[in-house]
mmCIF file of C-alpha atoms and ligand atoms in Angstrom:
data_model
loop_
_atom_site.group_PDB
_atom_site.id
_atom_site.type_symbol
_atom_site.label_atom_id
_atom_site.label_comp_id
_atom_site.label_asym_id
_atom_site.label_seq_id
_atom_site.Cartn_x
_atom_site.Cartn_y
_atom_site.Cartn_z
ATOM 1 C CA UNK A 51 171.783 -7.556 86.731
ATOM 2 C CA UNK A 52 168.653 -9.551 87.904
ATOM 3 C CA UNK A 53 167.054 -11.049 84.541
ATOM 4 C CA UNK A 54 163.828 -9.223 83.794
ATOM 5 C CA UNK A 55 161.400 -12.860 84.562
ATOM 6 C CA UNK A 56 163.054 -13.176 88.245
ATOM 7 C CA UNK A 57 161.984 -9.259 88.785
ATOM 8 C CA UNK A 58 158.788 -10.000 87.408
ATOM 9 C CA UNK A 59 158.023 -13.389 89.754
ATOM 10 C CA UNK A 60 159.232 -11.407 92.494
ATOM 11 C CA UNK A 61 156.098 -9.652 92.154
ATOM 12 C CA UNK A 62 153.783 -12.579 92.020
ATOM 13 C CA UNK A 63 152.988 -14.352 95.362
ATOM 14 C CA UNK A 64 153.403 -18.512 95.457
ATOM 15 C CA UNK A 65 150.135 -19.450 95.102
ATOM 16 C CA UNK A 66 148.657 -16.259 94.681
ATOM 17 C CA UNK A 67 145.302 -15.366 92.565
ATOM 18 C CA UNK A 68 146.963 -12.956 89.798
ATOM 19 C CA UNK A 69 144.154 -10.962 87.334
ATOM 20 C CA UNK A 70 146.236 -10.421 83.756
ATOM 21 C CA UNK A 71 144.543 -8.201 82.210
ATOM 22 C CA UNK A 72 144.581 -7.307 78.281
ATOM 23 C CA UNK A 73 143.611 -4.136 76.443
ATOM 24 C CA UNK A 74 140.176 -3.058 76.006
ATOM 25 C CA UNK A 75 138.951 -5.399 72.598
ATOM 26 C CA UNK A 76 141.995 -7.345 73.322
ATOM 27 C CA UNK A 77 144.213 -8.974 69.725
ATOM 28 C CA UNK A 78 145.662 -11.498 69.739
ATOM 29 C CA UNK A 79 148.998 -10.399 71.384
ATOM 30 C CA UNK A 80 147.331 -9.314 74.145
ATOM 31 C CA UNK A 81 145.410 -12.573 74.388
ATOM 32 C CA UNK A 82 148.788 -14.598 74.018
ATOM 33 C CA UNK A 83 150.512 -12.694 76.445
ATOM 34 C CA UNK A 84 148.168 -13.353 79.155
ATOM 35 C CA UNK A 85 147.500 -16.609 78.370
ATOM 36 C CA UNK A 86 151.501 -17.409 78.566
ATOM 37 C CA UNK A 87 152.157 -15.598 81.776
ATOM 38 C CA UNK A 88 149.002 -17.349 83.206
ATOM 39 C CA UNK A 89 150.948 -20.309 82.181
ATOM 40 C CA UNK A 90 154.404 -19.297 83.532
ATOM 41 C CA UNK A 91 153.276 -18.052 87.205
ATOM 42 C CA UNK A 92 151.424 -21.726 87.457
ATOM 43 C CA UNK A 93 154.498 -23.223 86.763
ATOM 44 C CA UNK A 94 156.672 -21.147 88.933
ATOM 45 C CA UNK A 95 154.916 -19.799 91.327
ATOM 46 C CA UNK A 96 151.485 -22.483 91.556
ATOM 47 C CA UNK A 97 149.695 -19.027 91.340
ATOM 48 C CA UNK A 98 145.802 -19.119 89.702
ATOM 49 C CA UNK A 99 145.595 -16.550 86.630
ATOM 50 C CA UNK A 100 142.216 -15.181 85.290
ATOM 51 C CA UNK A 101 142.447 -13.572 81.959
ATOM 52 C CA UNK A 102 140.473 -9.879 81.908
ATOM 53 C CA UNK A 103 138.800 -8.397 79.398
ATOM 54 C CA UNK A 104 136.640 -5.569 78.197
ATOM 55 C CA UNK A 105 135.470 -4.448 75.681
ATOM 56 C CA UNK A 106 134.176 -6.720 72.293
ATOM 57 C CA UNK A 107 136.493 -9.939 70.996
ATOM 58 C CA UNK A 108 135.464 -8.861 67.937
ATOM 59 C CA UNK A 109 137.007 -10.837 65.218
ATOM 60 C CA UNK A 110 136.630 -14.794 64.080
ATOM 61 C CA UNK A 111 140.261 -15.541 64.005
ATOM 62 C CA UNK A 112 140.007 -13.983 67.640
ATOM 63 C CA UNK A 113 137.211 -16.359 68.436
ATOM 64 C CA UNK A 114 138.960 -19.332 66.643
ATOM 65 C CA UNK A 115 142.171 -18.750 68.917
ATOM 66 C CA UNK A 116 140.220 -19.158 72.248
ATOM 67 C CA UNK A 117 138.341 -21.739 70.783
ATOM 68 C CA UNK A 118 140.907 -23.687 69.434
ATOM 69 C CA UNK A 119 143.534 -23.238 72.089
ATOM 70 C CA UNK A 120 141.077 -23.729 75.150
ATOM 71 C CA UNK A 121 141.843 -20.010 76.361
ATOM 72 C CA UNK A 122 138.936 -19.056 78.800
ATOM 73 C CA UNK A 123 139.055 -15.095 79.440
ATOM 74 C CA UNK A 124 136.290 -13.226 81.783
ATOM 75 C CA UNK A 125 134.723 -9.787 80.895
ATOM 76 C CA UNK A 126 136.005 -7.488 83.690
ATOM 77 C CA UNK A 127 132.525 -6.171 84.240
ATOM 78 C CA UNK A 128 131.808 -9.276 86.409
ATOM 79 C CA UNK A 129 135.352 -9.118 88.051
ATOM 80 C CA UNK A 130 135.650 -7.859 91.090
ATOM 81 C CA UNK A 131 139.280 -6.595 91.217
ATOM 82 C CA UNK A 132 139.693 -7.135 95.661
ATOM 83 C CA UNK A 133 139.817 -10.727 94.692
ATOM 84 C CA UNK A 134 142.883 -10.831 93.581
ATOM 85 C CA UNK A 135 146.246 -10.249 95.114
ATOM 86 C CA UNK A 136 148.124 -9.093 91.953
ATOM 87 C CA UNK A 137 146.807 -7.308 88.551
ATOM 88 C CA UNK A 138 149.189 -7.563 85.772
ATOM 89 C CA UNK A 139 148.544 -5.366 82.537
ATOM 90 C CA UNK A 140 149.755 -6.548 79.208
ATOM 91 C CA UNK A 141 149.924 -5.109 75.674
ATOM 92 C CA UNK A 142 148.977 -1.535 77.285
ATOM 93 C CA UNK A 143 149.745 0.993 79.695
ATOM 94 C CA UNK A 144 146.623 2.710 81.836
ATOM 95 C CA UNK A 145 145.014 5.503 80.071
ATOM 96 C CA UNK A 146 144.762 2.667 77.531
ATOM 97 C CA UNK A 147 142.538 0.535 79.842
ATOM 98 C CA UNK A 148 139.803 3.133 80.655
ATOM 99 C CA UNK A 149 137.872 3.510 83.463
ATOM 100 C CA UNK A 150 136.136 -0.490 84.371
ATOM 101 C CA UNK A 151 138.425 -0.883 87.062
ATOM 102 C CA UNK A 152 138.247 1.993 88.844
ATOM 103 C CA UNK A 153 141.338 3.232 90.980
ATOM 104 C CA UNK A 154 142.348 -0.402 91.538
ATOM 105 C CA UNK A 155 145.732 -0.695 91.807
ATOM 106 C CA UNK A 156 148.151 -1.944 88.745
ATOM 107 C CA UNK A 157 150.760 -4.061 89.981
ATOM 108 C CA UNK A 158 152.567 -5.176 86.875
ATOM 109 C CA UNK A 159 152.810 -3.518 83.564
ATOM 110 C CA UNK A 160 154.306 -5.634 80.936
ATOM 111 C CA UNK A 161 153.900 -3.337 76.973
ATOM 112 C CA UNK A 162 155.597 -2.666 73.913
ATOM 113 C CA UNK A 163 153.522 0.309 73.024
ATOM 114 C CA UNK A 164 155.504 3.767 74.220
ATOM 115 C CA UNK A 165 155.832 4.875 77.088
ATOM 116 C CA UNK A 166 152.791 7.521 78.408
ATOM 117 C CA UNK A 167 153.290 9.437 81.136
ATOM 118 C CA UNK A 168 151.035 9.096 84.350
ATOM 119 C CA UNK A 169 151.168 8.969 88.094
ATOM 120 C CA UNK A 170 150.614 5.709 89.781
ATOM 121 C CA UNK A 171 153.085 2.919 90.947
ATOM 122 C CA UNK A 172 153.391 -0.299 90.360
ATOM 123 C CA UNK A 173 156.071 -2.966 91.601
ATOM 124 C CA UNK A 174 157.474 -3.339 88.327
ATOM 125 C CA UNK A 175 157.236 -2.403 84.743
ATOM 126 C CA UNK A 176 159.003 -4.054 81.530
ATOM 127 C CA UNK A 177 158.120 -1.711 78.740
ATOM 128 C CA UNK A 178 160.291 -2.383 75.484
ATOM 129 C CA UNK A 179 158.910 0.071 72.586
ATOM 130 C CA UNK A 180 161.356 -1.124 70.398
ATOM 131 C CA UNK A 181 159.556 -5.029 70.038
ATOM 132 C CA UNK A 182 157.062 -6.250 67.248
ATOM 133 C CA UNK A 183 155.206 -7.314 70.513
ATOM 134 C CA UNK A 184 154.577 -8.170 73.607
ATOM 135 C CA UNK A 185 154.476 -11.868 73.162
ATOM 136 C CA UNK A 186 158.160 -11.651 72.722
ATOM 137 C CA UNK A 187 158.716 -10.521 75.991
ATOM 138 C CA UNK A 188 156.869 -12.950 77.518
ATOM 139 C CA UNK A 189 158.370 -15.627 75.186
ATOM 140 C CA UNK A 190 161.563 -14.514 76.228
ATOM 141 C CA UNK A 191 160.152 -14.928 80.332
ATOM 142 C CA UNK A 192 159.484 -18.162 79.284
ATOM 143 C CA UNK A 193 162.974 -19.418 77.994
ATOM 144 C CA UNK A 194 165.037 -17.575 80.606
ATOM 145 C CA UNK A 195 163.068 -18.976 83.318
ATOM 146 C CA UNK A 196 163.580 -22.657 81.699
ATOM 147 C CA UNK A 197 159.689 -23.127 81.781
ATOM 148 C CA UNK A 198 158.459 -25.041 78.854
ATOM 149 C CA UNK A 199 156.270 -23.996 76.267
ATOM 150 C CA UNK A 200 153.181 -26.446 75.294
ATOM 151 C CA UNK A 201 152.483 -26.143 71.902
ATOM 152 C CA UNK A 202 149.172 -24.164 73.106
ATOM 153 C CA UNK A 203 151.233 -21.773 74.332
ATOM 154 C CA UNK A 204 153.648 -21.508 71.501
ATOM 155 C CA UNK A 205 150.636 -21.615 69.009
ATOM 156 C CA UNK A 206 149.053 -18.519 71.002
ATOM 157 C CA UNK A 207 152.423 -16.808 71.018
ATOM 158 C CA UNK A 208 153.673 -17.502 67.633
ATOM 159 C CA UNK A 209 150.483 -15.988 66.138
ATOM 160 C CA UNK A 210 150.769 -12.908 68.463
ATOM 161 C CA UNK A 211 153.649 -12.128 67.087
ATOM 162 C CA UNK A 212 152.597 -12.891 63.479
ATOM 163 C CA UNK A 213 149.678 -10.303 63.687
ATOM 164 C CA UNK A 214 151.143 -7.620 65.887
ATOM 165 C CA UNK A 215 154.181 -7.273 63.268
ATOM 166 C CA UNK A 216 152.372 -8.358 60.532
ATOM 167 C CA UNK A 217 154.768 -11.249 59.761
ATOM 168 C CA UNK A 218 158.184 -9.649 60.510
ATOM 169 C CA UNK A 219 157.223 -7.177 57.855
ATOM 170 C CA UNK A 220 156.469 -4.332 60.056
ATOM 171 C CA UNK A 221 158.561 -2.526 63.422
ATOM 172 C CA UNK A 222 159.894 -5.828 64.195
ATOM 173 C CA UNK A 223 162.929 -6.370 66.143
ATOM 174 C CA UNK A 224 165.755 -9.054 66.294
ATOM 175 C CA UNK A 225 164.074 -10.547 69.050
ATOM 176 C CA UNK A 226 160.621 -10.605 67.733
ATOM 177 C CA UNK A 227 162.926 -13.133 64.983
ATOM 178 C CA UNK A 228 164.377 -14.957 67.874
ATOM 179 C CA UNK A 229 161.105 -15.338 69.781
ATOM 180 C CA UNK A 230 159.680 -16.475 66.453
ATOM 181 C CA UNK A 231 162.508 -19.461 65.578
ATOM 182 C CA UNK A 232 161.956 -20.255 69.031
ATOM 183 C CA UNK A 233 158.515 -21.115 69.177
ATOM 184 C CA UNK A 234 157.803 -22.435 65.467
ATOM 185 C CA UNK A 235 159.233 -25.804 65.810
ATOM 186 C CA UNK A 236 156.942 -25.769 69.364
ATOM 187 C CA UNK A 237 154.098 -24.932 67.925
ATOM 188 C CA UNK A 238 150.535 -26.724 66.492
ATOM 189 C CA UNK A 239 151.281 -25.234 62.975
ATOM 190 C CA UNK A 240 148.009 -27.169 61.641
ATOM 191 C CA UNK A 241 146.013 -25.450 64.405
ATOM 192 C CA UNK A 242 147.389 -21.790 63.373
ATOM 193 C CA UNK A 243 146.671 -22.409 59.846
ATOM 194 C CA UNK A 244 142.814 -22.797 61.344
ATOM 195 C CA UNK A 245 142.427 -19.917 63.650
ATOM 196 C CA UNK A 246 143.909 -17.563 60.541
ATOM 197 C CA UNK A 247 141.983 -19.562 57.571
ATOM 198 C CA UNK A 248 138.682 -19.279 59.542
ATOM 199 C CA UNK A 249 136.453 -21.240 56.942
ATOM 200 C CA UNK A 250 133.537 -19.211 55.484
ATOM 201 C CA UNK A 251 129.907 -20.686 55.668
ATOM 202 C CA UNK A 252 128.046 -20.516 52.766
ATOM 203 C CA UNK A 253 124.989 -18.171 54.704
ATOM 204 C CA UNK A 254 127.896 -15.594 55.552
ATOM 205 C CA UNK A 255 128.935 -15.534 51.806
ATOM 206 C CA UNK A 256 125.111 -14.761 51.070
ATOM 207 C CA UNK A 257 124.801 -12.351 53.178
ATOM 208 C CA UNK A 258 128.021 -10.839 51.965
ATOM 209 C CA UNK A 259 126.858 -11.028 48.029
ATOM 210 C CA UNK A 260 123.457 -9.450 49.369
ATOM 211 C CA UNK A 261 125.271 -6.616 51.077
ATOM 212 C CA UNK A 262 127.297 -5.985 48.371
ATOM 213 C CA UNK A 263 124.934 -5.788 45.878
ATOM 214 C CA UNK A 264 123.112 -3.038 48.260
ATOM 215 C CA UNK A 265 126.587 -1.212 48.989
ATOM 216 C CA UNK A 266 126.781 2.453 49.533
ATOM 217 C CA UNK A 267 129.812 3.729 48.769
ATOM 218 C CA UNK A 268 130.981 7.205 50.164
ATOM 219 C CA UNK A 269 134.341 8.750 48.818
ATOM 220 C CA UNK A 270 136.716 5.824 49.816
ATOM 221 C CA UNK A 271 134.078 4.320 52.164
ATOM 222 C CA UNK A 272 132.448 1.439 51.335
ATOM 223 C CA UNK A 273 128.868 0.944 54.193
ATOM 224 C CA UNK A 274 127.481 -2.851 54.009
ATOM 225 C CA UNK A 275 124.072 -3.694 55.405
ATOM 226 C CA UNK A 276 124.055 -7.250 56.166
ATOM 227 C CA UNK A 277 120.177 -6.497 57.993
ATOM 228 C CA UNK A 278 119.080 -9.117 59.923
ATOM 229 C CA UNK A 279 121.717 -12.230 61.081
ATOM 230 C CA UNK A 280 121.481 -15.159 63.089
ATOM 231 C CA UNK A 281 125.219 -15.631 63.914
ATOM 232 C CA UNK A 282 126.997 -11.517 64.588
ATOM 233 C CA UNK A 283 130.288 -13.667 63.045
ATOM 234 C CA UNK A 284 129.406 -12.959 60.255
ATOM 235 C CA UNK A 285 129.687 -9.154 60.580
ATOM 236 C CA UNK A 286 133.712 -8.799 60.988
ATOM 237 C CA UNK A 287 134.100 -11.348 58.562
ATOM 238 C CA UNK A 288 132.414 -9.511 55.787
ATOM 239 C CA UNK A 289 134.429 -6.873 56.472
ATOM 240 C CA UNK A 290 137.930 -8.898 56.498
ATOM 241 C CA UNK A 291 136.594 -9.848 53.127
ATOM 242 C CA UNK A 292 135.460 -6.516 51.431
ATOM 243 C CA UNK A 293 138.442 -4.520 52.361
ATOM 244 C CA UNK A 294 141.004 -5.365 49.601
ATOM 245 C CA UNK A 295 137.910 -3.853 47.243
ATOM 246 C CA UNK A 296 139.954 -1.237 44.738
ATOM 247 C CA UNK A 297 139.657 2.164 45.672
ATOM 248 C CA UNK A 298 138.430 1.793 49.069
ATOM 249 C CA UNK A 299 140.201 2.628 52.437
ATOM 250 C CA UNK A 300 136.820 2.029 54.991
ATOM 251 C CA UNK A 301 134.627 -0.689 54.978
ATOM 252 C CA UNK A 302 131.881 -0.473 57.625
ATOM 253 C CA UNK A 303 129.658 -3.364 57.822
ATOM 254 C CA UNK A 304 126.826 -3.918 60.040
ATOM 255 C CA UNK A 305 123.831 -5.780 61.389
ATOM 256 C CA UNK A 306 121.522 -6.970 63.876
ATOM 257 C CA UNK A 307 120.659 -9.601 65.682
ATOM 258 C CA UNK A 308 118.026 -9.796 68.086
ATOM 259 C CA UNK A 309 117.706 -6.485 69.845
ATOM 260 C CA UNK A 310 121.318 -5.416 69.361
ATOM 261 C CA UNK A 311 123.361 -4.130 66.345
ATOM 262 C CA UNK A 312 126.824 -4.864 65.729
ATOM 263 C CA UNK A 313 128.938 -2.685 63.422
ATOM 264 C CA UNK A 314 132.727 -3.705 62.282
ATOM 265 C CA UNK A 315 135.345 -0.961 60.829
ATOM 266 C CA UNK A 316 138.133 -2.024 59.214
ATOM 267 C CA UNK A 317 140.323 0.607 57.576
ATOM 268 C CA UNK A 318 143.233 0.531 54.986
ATOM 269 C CA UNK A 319 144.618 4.295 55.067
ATOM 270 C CA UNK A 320 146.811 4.269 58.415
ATOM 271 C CA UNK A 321 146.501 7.790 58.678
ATOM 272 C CA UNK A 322 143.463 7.714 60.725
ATOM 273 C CA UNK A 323 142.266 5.597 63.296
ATOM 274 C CA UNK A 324 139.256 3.050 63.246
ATOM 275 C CA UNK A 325 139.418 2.766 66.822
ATOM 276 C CA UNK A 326 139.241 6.561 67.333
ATOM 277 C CA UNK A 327 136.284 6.893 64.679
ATOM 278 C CA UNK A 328 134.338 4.460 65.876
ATOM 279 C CA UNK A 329 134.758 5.326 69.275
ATOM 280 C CA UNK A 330 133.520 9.110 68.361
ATOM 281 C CA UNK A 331 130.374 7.804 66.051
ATOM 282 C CA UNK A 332 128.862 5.195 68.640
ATOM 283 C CA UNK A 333 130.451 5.725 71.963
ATOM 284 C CA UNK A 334 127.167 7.396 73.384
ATOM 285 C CA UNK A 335 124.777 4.320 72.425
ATOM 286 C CA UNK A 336 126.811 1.798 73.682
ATOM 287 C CA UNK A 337 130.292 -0.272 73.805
ATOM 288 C CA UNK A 338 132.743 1.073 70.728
ATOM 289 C CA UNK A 339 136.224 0.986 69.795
ATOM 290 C CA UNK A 340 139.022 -0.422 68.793
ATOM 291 C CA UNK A 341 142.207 -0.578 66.976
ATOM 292 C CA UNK A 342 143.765 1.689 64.423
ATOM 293 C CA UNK A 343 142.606 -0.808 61.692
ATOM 294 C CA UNK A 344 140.322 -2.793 63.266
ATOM 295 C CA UNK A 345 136.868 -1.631 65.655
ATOM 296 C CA UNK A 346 133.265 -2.722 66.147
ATOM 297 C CA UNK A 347 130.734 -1.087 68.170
ATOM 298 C CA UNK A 348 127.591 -3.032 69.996
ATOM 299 C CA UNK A 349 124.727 -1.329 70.828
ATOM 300 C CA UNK A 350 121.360 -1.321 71.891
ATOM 301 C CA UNK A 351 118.610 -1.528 68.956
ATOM 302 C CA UNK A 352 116.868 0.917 71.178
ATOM 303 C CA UNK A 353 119.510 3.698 70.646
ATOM 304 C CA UNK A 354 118.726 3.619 67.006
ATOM 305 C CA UNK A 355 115.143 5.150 67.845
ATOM 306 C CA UNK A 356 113.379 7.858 66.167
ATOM 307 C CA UNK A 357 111.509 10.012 68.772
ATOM 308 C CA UNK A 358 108.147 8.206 69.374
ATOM 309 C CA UNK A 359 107.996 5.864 66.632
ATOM 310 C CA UNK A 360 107.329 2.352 67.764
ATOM 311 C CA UNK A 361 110.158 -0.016 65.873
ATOM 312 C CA UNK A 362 113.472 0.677 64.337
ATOM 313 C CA UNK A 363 113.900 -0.116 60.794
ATOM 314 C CA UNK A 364 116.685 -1.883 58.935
ATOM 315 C CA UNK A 365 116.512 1.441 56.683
ATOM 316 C CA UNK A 366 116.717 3.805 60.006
ATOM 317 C CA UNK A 367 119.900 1.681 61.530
ATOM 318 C CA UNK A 368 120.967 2.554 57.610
ATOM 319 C CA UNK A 369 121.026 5.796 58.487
ATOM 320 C CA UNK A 370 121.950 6.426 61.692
ATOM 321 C CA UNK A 371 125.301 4.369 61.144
ATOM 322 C CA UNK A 372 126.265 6.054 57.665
ATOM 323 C CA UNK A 373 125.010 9.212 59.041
ATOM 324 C CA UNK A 374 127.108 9.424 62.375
ATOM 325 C CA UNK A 375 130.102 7.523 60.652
ATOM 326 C CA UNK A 376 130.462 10.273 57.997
ATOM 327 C CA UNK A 377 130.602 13.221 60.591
ATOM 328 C CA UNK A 378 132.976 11.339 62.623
ATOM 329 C CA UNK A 379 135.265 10.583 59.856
ATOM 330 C CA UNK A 380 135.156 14.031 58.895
ATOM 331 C CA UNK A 381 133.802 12.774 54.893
ATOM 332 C CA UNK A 382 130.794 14.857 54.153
ATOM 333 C CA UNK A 383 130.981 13.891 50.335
ATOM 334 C CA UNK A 384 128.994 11.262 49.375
ATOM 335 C CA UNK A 385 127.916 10.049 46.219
HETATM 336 MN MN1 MN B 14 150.863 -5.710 70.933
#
């Protein structure tokens, strides 16, 4: 049987221009995956990868990883898809990616997530639900093609893996293991200890004391008003911090900066979905979504207005969020 990378390079063009594509507010196993097969169809088939997005990279660990690994990703807005002769999807299947693309065609789908039906073809598809992630598939493209790993790479994969199956502890398979032992030796452990120990600035703990001492707390939701900020960082990491709080499932913290706000969910009760909650409180004023235990929503300051009256308050952004978060969430008692 042909090995699953030679399939997949069959697909890819020598010296083609290949768009890989991640999820809509792409983790970092999306980010990894890209980022490796970007670095496997240079070295096999000379071919020029652009990383796609969408959607927010909301988190600092996120940020730390492209930062920190030199991974440059564009937002798809600005992409026009005819440039390129292949698009390769990772870490999702369409229906996932929404509409930004329009009909353009999917060439490659590589996904652990399973299986949804839908119409469409592509040249070929490597969908294994039963892996921690996707960065093991591609880690195992990587070995059984011979191509080697810079530590970059490994780094980038490595900590896919880590978050997508929460350290081995959760739906991981024998392979995520192997993929793991693989890369660890490979990788820039002192660089991975960075982009997941993201070091806190004194101003964000400030802000996160003043928030907290201002907290409304709703059944097991806990709302955090940062009000005005000068770096939006600060907003997902306040809500990293908050969410082992006793008693609470929901943290949603938010601010604004400028003329936008930015709001970040992060939820402990895996019964319901951040993604989906956020995505049904904010979608009509601008970009939300997410994950089911991580989402943020940007959106215009402007959305948050009140008929005719001139400015919009820190108080009235207050309300709006609480206000629309509660009905989505279904949680009309609060205290
Ligand atoms: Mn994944």
């Amino acid at each position: 049987m042909t090995k699953p990378v030679t399939q997949f390079l069959r697909c890819i063009p020598k010296g083609s221009r290949v768009l890989l594509l991640t999820h809509p507010n792409p983790d970092p196993d999306a980010i990894a995956s890209a980022y490796a097969l970007r670095h496997l169809i240079k070295e096999k088939k000379q071919a020029m990868g652009t990383i796609g997005y969408w959607g927010v990279v909301g988190r600092k660990e996120n940020a730390t990883m492209l930062d920190l690994l030199g991974i440059e990703m564009v937002e798809i807005g600005g992409v026009d898809p005819g440039f390129f002769d292949r698009i390769v999807l990772v870490d999702s299947q369409p229906g996932q990616v929404g509409e930004p693309l329009g009909d353009a065609r999917l060439d490659v789908i590589i996904d652990h997530h399973p299986v949804k039906p839908r119409n469409g073809k592509t040249r070929y598809e490597d969908i294994r639900v039963n892996y921690g992630s996707t960065a093991t598939i591609v880690t195992e493209y990587l070995r059984a093609s011979g191509t080697s790993i810079p530590p970059r790479v490994s780094t980038a994969l490595l900590y896919g893996i880590k978050t997508d199956t929460l350290l081995l502890s959760r739906e991981a398979d024998e392979a995520d293991v192997s993929a793991f032992l693989h890369l660890y030796p490979l990788a820039d452990l002192k660089a991975l200890r960075r982009i997941e120990r993201p070091s806190f600035p004194l101003e964000h703990l400030d802000a996160a004391a003043r928030a907290f001492r201002k907290r409304r707390v709703c059944g097991n939701m806990m709302f955090l008003n940062i009000g005005r900020v000068n770096n939006e960082n600060v907003i997902p990491q306040v809500a990293d911090f908050y969410l082992p709080a006793e008693e609470i499932d929901w943290i949603i913290c938010f601010g604004k900066r400028g003329k936008v706000v930015y709001i970040s969910v992060r939820n402990d009760n895996r019964r319901r979905s951040a993604g989906r909650a956020v995505h049904h409180a904010f979608s009509d004023m601008g970009k939300a979504g997410g994950h089911r235990t991580m989402a943020a929503a940007i959106l215009p300051v402007d959305s948050f207005r009140d008929g005719h009256r001139k400015s919009v308050t820190l108080q009235r952004i207050e309300e709006v969020v609480i206000g629309r978060f509660l009905d989505a969430a279904g949680n009309s008692t609060a205290e």
